Amino acid sequence: MSFFNQPVRIGELEVKNRVFLAPLAGVSDIPFRRICQELGAGLTYVEMLSATAISYNNKRTFEMMARHKSESVLGVQVTGPSANQVANAVSVLDKQGFDTIDINMGCPVRKVVGAGCGSAILKDPERISETVLSSRAATRRPLSAKYRLGYTRENINVEKTTERVVSANLNMFTVHGRTRSESYSTHCDLQGIKFAIDAGKKITQNVVKVGNGDVFCFASANKMQKETGCDAVMVSRGALGNPWVFSEILEGKVVAPTFEEWFDVVSRHLSYQEEHYGKTKLSAILARKHLLWYTKGFPSSKGIRDLLNRVEDLAQAREILKDYALRTPKDFIRFTGFSQEITKDYDPKYEMDRNLDRGVGDEGMEG
């Protein structure tokens, strides 16, 4: 059994493998999670929620907590402007029955940081400790934290942050190898992640240590594990339009679906979309970004992406895809004649998150 295929225990929770899907704001809904789970993701999360919105009993926020009956293991992530608000939200999430709860201290989105949440927490060391300690007291479920190397490159504090969260009796921590001020054009700093992992090991061997950043394939996941000593990897952008990344990491070899296999997965995603959101315009609009990500790497795909980016119902999306399928050989392998590096260059989620500030819901995130 390969390293990534081995189960891992987070507190009392046993996860079937060591390849996790990150809680992606604006992306990690039920349809996307189901696809990733079916293709191998060992642990997935509801997208980041606002502790403030939870305290207001915000309807949309509670709707985002929905769980499909097929999701036997599911985590949730929360962030907030104060230790007390986060702890209160953790207590609510505990009662919702999530298997594990994560505290976000790494989100770089401007409106999130402006509200004193996400990466803003890294600027206040005492608040880091207070947030984790108060949250630990609010639940007996497996508790974790996800954070960055620091707020800026000049203010790296990842080792101290790790010492604080591990000393507060967390069951797992995930480190993203960039600072809040760095964009995806900056390569993930594996050495910085290793410093954090080594700091955690000095305190206890019983905490699960996860590496995150630039995991796009088996090679990058293996490099992350070998160079940092992490216990698991968390995939973020690498899963956008490529949920096969989980299969590839678990199988330890390149997994390149044929067009027919690709079409089956995309069609299934649309079926899950309709099942969850209904036959509505909103359902189609929410599917657009996934369709744009899925269609990258095929010949003459710009035209189909232009069409898919304007669909107003899922039936229309299906017809466009079926028409494209008639013109594409079933055995065509995605990215043939293209560089896989295009995955790193093409990232509309970056525009959605940091540039346009549309990565999370507005509830509780007003600056």
Short mmCIF file of C-alpha atoms in Angstrom, two decimals:
data_model
loop_
_atom_site.label_atom_id
_atom_site.label_comp_id
_atom_site.label_asym_id
_atom_site.label_seq_id
_atom_site.Cartn_x
_atom_site.Cartn_y
_atom_site.Cartn_z
CA MET A 1 0.00 0.00 0.00
CA SER A 2 1.41 3.40 -1.00
CA PHE A 3 1.88 6.21 1.50
CA PHE A 4 -1.14 8.19 0.28
CA ASN A 5 -3.44 5.13 0.34
CA GLN A 6 -2.85 4.51 4.02
CA PRO A 7 -5.60 5.54 6.45
CA VAL A 8 -4.87 8.32 8.92
CA ARG A 9 -6.46 9.01 12.30
CA ILE A 10 -7.46 12.56 13.19
CA GLY A 11 -8.33 12.37 16.86
CA GLU A 12 -11.01 9.67 16.99
CA LEU A 13 -11.81 9.99 13.28
CA GLU A 14 -10.26 7.53 10.86
CA VAL A 15 -9.93 8.84 7.29
CA LYS A 16 -9.50 6.25 4.54
CA ASN A 17 -6.52 7.91 2.82
CA ARG A 18 -4.15 10.88 2.98
CA VAL A 19 -5.40 13.01 0.09
CA PHE A 20 -7.84 15.71 1.18
CA LEU A 21 -9.90 18.29 -0.68
CA ALA A 22 -9.54 21.80 0.73
CA PRO A 23 -12.64 23.76 1.80
CA LEU A 24 -12.74 25.94 -1.32
CA ALA A 25 -14.86 29.06 -0.87
CA GLY A 26 -17.49 29.35 -3.58
CA VAL A 27 -16.62 25.89 -4.93
CA SER A 28 -16.94 23.09 -2.33
CA ASP A 29 -20.66 22.49 -2.59
CA ILE A 30 -22.35 19.07 -2.54
CA PRO A 31 -22.10 18.33 -6.31
CA PHE A 32 -18.36 19.10 -6.46
CA ARG A 33 -17.62 17.24 -3.21
CA ARG A 34 -19.46 14.15 -4.44
CA ILE A 35 -17.41 14.04 -7.62
CA CYS A 36 -14.14 14.44 -5.71
CA GLN A 37 -15.17 11.79 -3.18
CA GLU A 38 -16.03 9.33 -5.95
CA LEU A 39 -12.62 9.90 -7.52
CA GLY A 40 -10.77 9.26 -4.28
CA ALA A 41 -10.72 12.29 -1.94
CA GLY A 42 -10.38 10.88 1.57
CA LEU A 43 -11.67 13.96 3.39
CA THR A 44 -13.73 16.86 2.09
CA TYR A 45 -15.15 19.96 3.72
CA VAL A 46 -18.09 22.31 3.51
CA GLU A 47 -16.68 25.62 2.33
CA MET A 48 -15.55 28.25 4.83
CA LEU A 49 -18.40 29.66 6.90
CA SER A 50 -18.62 32.94 8.80
CA ALA A 51 -18.90 32.66 12.58
CA THR A 52 -20.76 35.97 12.56
CA ALA A 53 -23.32 34.66 10.06
CA ILE A 54 -23.79 31.56 12.20
CA SER A 55 -24.45 33.75 15.24
CA TYR A 56 -27.14 35.57 13.22
CA ASN A 57 -28.72 32.24 12.21
CA ASN A 58 -28.23 33.34 8.63
CA LYS A 59 -30.40 31.16 6.39
CA ARG A 60 -27.96 30.90 3.49
CA THR A 61 -25.11 29.94 5.81
CA PHE A 62 -27.13 27.10 7.31
CA GLU A 63 -28.13 25.98 3.82
CA MET A 64 -24.43 25.74 2.99
CA MET A 65 -24.08 23.17 5.78
CA ALA A 66 -26.15 20.68 3.77
CA ARG A 67 -24.77 17.16 3.59
CA HIS A 68 -25.59 14.49 1.04
CA LYS A 69 -26.55 11.04 2.33
CA SER A 70 -23.54 9.56 0.52
CA GLU A 71 -21.09 11.70 2.52
CA SER A 72 -20.05 9.32 5.29
CA VAL A 73 -17.24 11.62 6.42
CA LEU A 74 -17.47 15.40 6.13
CA GLY A 75 -15.66 18.33 7.69
CA VAL A 76 -16.54 22.00 7.93
CA GLN A 77 -14.46 25.17 8.17
CA VAL A 78 -15.19 28.40 10.03
CA THR A 79 -13.55 31.77 10.56
CA GLY A 80 -14.50 34.74 12.68
CA PRO A 81 -13.47 38.17 14.03
CA SER A 82 -12.95 37.05 17.64
CA ALA A 83 -12.07 33.96 19.64
CA ASN A 84 -15.48 33.94 21.31
CA GLN A 85 -17.40 34.12 18.04
CA VAL A 86 -15.38 31.29 16.54
CA ALA A 87 -15.85 29.13 19.65
CA ASN A 88 -19.61 29.79 19.66
CA ALA A 89 -19.77 28.83 15.99
CA VAL A 90 -17.75 25.67 16.67
CA SER A 91 -20.31 24.71 19.30
CA VAL A 92 -23.11 25.11 16.74
CA LEU A 93 -21.20 23.12 14.12
CA ASP A 94 -20.56 20.40 16.67
CA LYS A 95 -24.31 20.01 17.13
CA GLN A 96 -24.76 19.86 13.34
CA GLY A 97 -22.88 16.57 13.40
CA PHE A 98 -19.84 17.33 11.27
CA ASP A 99 -17.07 14.77 11.71
CA THR A 100 -14.30 17.34 12.06
CA ILE A 101 -14.13 21.14 12.35
CA ASP A 102 -11.41 23.40 10.95
CA ILE A 103 -10.54 26.97 11.94
CA ASN A 104 -9.50 29.12 9.00
CA MET A 105 -6.61 31.46 9.74
CA GLY A 106 -5.34 31.69 6.17
CA CYS A 107 -7.99 33.07 3.81
CA PRO A 108 -6.41 36.00 1.90
CA VAL A 109 -9.61 37.50 0.47
CA ARG A 110 -9.77 41.24 1.12
CA LYS A 111 -13.27 41.41 2.61
CA VAL A 112 -12.52 38.45 4.89
CA VAL A 113 -9.27 39.93 6.15
CA GLY A 114 -10.89 43.36 6.42
CA ALA A 115 -13.47 41.88 8.78
CA GLY A 116 -10.69 40.60 11.04
CA CYS A 117 -11.06 37.00 9.86
CA GLY A 118 -8.92 34.53 7.92
CA SER A 119 -5.30 35.62 7.55
CA ALA A 120 -5.92 38.65 9.77
CA ILE A 121 -5.75 36.32 12.78
CA LEU A 122 -2.06 35.68 12.03
CA LYS A 123 -1.23 39.27 12.94
CA ASP A 124 -2.29 38.70 16.55
CA PRO A 125 -0.40 35.79 18.20
CA GLU A 126 -2.45 35.92 21.40
CA ARG A 127 -5.64 35.73 19.40
CA ILE A 128 -4.35 32.59 17.67
CA SER A 129 -4.01 30.87 21.04
CA GLU A 130 -7.30 32.22 22.38
CA THR A 131 -9.20 31.14 19.27
CA VAL A 132 -7.92 27.58 19.34
CA LEU A 133 -8.18 27.16 23.12
CA SER A 134 -11.76 28.44 23.26
CA SER A 135 -12.75 26.32 20.24
CA ARG A 136 -11.13 23.26 21.78
CA ALA A 137 -13.28 23.78 24.85
CA ALA A 138 -16.39 24.00 22.64
CA THR A 139 -16.12 20.57 21.02
CA ARG A 140 -14.78 17.09 21.56
CA ARG A 141 -14.78 16.41 17.84
CA PRO A 142 -11.51 16.39 15.90
CA LEU A 143 -10.40 20.02 15.62
CA SER A 144 -7.90 21.51 13.18
CA ALA A 145 -6.56 24.80 11.87
CA LYS A 146 -5.46 25.91 8.41
CA TYR A 147 -3.07 28.83 8.10
CA ARG A 148 -0.29 30.40 6.05
CA LEU A 149 3.40 31.03 6.64
CA GLY A 150 2.60 34.52 7.87
CA TYR A 151 0.86 37.71 6.86
CA THR A 152 3.76 38.97 4.74
CA ARG A 153 7.13 37.56 3.74
CA GLU A 154 8.70 40.03 6.17
CA ASN A 155 6.56 38.69 8.99
CA ILE A 156 6.90 34.91 8.78
CA ASN A 157 5.59 33.39 12.01
CA VAL A 158 4.56 29.89 10.96
CA GLU A 159 6.69 28.10 13.56
CA LYS A 160 5.30 30.18 16.42
CA THR A 161 1.76 29.77 15.04
CA THR A 162 2.25 26.01 14.91
CA GLU A 163 3.58 25.92 18.47
CA ARG A 164 0.49 27.79 19.64
CA VAL A 165 -2.11 25.66 17.83
CA VAL A 166 -0.46 22.35 18.71
CA SER A 167 -0.05 23.38 22.36
CA ALA A 168 -3.79 24.11 22.40
CA ASN A 169 -4.43 20.42 21.71
CA LEU A 170 -5.50 20.52 18.07
CA ASN A 171 -5.75 17.18 16.29
CA MET A 172 -4.49 18.42 12.92
CA PHE A 173 -2.99 21.48 11.26
CA THR A 174 -2.66 22.39 7.59
CA VAL A 175 -0.06 24.85 6.34
CA HIS A 176 -0.35 26.62 3.01
CA GLY A 177 3.12 27.46 1.74
CA ARG A 178 2.59 31.15 1.02
CA THR A 179 1.99 34.31 3.00
CA ARG A 180 -1.22 36.30 2.82
CA SER A 181 0.43 38.93 0.61
CA GLU A 182 1.72 36.42 -1.97
CA SER A 183 -0.24 35.44 -5.07
CA TYR A 184 -0.22 32.07 -6.82
CA SER A 185 2.58 33.31 -9.09
CA THR A 186 4.84 32.80 -6.07
CA HIS A 187 5.84 29.15 -5.79
CA CYS A 188 4.72 27.25 -2.71
CA ASP A 189 7.46 27.40 -0.07
CA LEU A 190 7.98 23.75 0.92
CA GLN A 191 10.79 24.68 3.29
CA GLY A 192 8.42 26.95 5.17
CA ILE A 193 5.92 24.11 5.52
CA LYS A 194 8.70 21.83 6.76
CA PHE A 195 9.65 24.37 9.45
CA ALA A 196 6.04 24.28 10.67
CA ILE A 197 5.88 20.49 10.64
CA ASP A 198 9.16 20.19 12.51
CA ALA A 199 7.89 22.67 15.10
CA GLY A 200 4.77 20.56 15.60
CA LYS A 201 6.78 17.34 15.93
CA LYS A 202 8.81 18.84 18.76
CA ILE A 203 5.64 19.16 20.82
CA THR A 204 3.81 15.93 19.95
CA GLN A 205 3.72 13.11 17.43
CA ASN A 206 -0.04 12.77 17.82
CA VAL A 207 -1.06 15.69 15.63
CA VAL A 208 -1.72 15.17 11.90
CA LYS A 209 0.42 17.51 9.80
CA VAL A 210 -0.89 18.47 6.35
CA GLY A 211 0.86 20.27 3.48
CA ASN A 212 -1.06 22.49 1.06
CA GLY A 213 -0.10 24.47 -2.02
CA ASP A 214 0.67 23.71 -5.69
CA VAL A 215 -0.50 20.09 -5.49
CA PHE A 216 -1.56 19.40 -9.08
CA CYS A 217 -0.55 15.77 -9.65
CA PHE A 218 1.15 12.76 -8.07
CA ALA A 219 4.62 14.22 -8.69
CA SER A 220 3.84 17.46 -6.84
CA ALA A 221 2.06 15.60 -4.01
CA ASN A 222 5.00 13.22 -3.64
CA LYS A 223 7.43 16.15 -3.65
CA MET A 224 5.36 17.86 -0.95
CA GLN A 225 5.44 14.76 1.23
CA LYS A 226 9.12 13.94 0.73
CA GLU A 227 10.40 17.48 1.29
CA THR A 228 8.15 18.48 4.19
CA GLY A 229 7.48 15.22 6.02
CA CYS A 230 3.74 15.90 6.04
CA ASP A 231 1.27 13.16 6.99
CA ALA A 232 -1.19 14.10 4.23
CA VAL A 233 -1.68 16.56 1.39
CA MET A 234 -4.59 18.90 0.83
CA VAL A 235 -5.52 19.68 -2.77
CA SER A 236 -6.95 23.09 -3.64
CA ARG A 237 -6.70 24.58 -7.15
CA GLY A 238 -5.39 21.26 -8.44
CA ALA A 239 -8.92 19.82 -8.26
CA LEU A 240 -10.57 22.60 -10.28
CA GLY A 241 -11.69 20.93 -13.48
CA ASN A 242 -9.48 17.97 -12.61
CA PRO A 243 -11.03 15.83 -9.85
CA TRP A 244 -9.00 12.94 -11.32
CA VAL A 245 -6.06 14.41 -9.39
CA PHE A 246 -7.18 12.35 -6.37
CA SER A 247 -7.08 9.12 -8.37
CA GLU A 248 -3.67 10.04 -9.74
CA ILE A 249 -2.13 10.71 -6.34
CA LEU A 250 -3.60 7.51 -4.88
CA GLU A 251 -2.49 5.39 -7.86
CA GLY A 252 0.95 6.98 -7.96
CA LYS A 253 0.90 7.50 -11.71
CA VAL A 254 -0.46 9.90 -14.30
CA VAL A 255 -4.21 9.48 -14.72
CA ALA A 256 -5.33 10.92 -18.05
CA PRO A 257 -9.03 10.26 -18.69
CA THR A 258 -10.15 9.77 -22.26
CA PHE A 259 -12.73 12.18 -23.62
CA GLU A 260 -15.42 9.57 -23.03
CA GLU A 261 -14.40 9.17 -19.37
CA TRP A 262 -14.20 12.96 -19.01
CA PHE A 263 -17.66 13.36 -20.53
CA ASP A 264 -19.15 10.80 -18.12
CA VAL A 265 -17.78 12.64 -15.07
CA VAL A 266 -18.84 16.10 -16.29
CA SER A 267 -22.32 14.78 -17.10
CA ARG A 268 -22.57 13.24 -13.65
CA HIS A 269 -21.51 16.53 -12.07
CA LEU A 270 -24.34 18.28 -13.94
CA SER A 271 -26.79 15.64 -12.72
CA TYR A 272 -25.68 16.23 -9.13
CA GLN A 273 -25.98 19.97 -9.75
CA GLU A 274 -29.58 19.57 -10.87
CA GLU A 275 -30.36 17.21 -7.99
CA HIS A 276 -29.07 19.70 -5.43
CA TYR A 277 -30.06 23.09 -6.90
CA GLY A 278 -32.96 22.09 -9.15
CA LYS A 279 -33.67 23.07 -12.74
CA THR A 280 -33.01 26.72 -12.07
CA LYS A 281 -31.03 29.56 -13.61
CA LEU A 282 -29.00 29.75 -10.39
CA SER A 283 -28.03 26.10 -10.81
CA ALA A 284 -26.66 26.84 -14.30
CA ILE A 285 -24.85 29.98 -13.18
CA LEU A 286 -23.16 28.13 -10.32
CA ALA A 287 -22.10 25.38 -12.74
CA ARG A 288 -20.46 27.78 -15.20
CA LYS A 289 -17.12 28.03 -13.43
CA HIS A 290 -16.83 24.26 -13.19
CA LEU A 291 -17.60 23.89 -16.89
CA LEU A 292 -14.92 26.45 -17.73
CA TRP A 293 -12.38 24.53 -15.66
CA TYR A 294 -13.44 21.16 -17.07
CA THR A 295 -13.11 22.23 -20.71
CA LYS A 296 -9.56 23.57 -20.48
CA GLY A 297 -7.04 21.42 -22.33
CA PHE A 298 -9.16 20.34 -25.28
CA PRO A 299 -8.63 21.44 -28.90
CA SER A 300 -10.62 24.50 -30.00
CA SER A 301 -12.14 24.72 -26.54
CA LYS A 302 -12.24 28.51 -26.34
CA GLY A 303 -15.42 28.60 -28.39
CA ILE A 304 -17.20 26.09 -26.20
CA ARG A 305 -16.10 27.92 -23.06
CA ASP A 306 -17.56 31.14 -24.43
CA LEU A 307 -20.89 29.34 -24.89
CA LEU A 308 -20.81 27.59 -21.53
CA ASN A 309 -20.03 30.85 -19.75
CA ARG A 310 -23.43 32.15 -20.86
CA VAL A 311 -25.68 29.16 -20.19
CA GLU A 312 -28.83 29.89 -18.23
CA ASP A 313 -30.07 26.34 -17.71
CA LEU A 314 -28.42 22.96 -17.36
CA ALA A 315 -30.25 21.48 -20.37
CA GLN A 316 -28.54 24.08 -22.54
CA ALA A 317 -25.17 23.15 -21.03
CA ARG A 318 -25.80 19.47 -21.77
CA GLU A 319 -26.66 20.21 -25.39
CA ILE A 320 -23.47 22.23 -25.87
CA LEU A 321 -21.39 19.42 -24.37
CA LYS A 322 -23.16 16.76 -26.47
CA ASP A 323 -22.53 18.74 -29.64
CA TYR A 324 -18.86 19.07 -28.70
CA ALA A 325 -18.70 15.33 -27.98
CA LEU A 326 -19.83 14.56 -31.51
CA ARG A 327 -16.78 16.42 -32.83
CA THR A 328 -14.22 14.95 -30.41
CA PRO A 329 -12.78 11.39 -30.61
CA LYS A 330 -13.82 9.28 -27.58
CA ASP A 331 -10.22 8.23 -26.97
CA PHE A 332 -8.80 11.76 -27.09
CA ILE A 333 -6.62 12.47 -24.06
CA ARG A 334 -7.01 15.86 -22.45
CA PHE A 335 -4.05 18.24 -22.71
CA THR A 336 -2.66 16.36 -25.74
CA GLY A 337 -0.42 18.93 -27.40
CA PHE A 338 -0.75 21.21 -24.37
CA SER A 339 1.46 21.70 -21.35
CA GLN A 340 0.07 20.45 -18.03
CA GLU A 341 1.55 23.64 -16.58
CA ILE A 342 -1.46 25.42 -18.04
CA THR A 343 -3.30 24.26 -14.94
CA LYS A 344 -1.17 26.61 -12.88
CA ASP A 345 -1.57 29.52 -15.28
CA TYR A 346 -5.32 29.22 -15.78
CA ASP A 347 -7.01 29.98 -12.50
CA PRO A 348 -10.32 31.83 -12.64
CA LYS A 349 -10.78 31.12 -8.93
CA TYR A 350 -7.98 33.59 -8.26
CA GLU A 351 -10.03 36.24 -10.04
CA MET A 352 -13.15 35.12 -8.16
CA ASP A 353 -11.42 35.22 -4.79
CA ARG A 354 -8.81 37.90 -4.45
CA ASN A 355 -9.30 40.22 -7.41
CA LEU A 356 -13.11 40.31 -7.43
CA ASP A 357 -13.64 39.43 -3.76
CA ARG A 358 -16.31 36.88 -4.63
CA GLY A 359 -14.80 33.87 -2.94
CA VAL A 360 -17.21 33.66 -0.02
CA GLY A 361 -20.67 34.81 0.90
CA ASP A 362 -21.12 38.34 2.18
CA GLU A 363 -22.86 37.31 5.38
CA GLY A 364 -20.80 38.37 8.35
CA MET A 365 -17.86 39.49 6.20
CA GLU A 366 -18.50 43.19 5.92
CA GLY A 367 -15.33 45.13 6.70
#
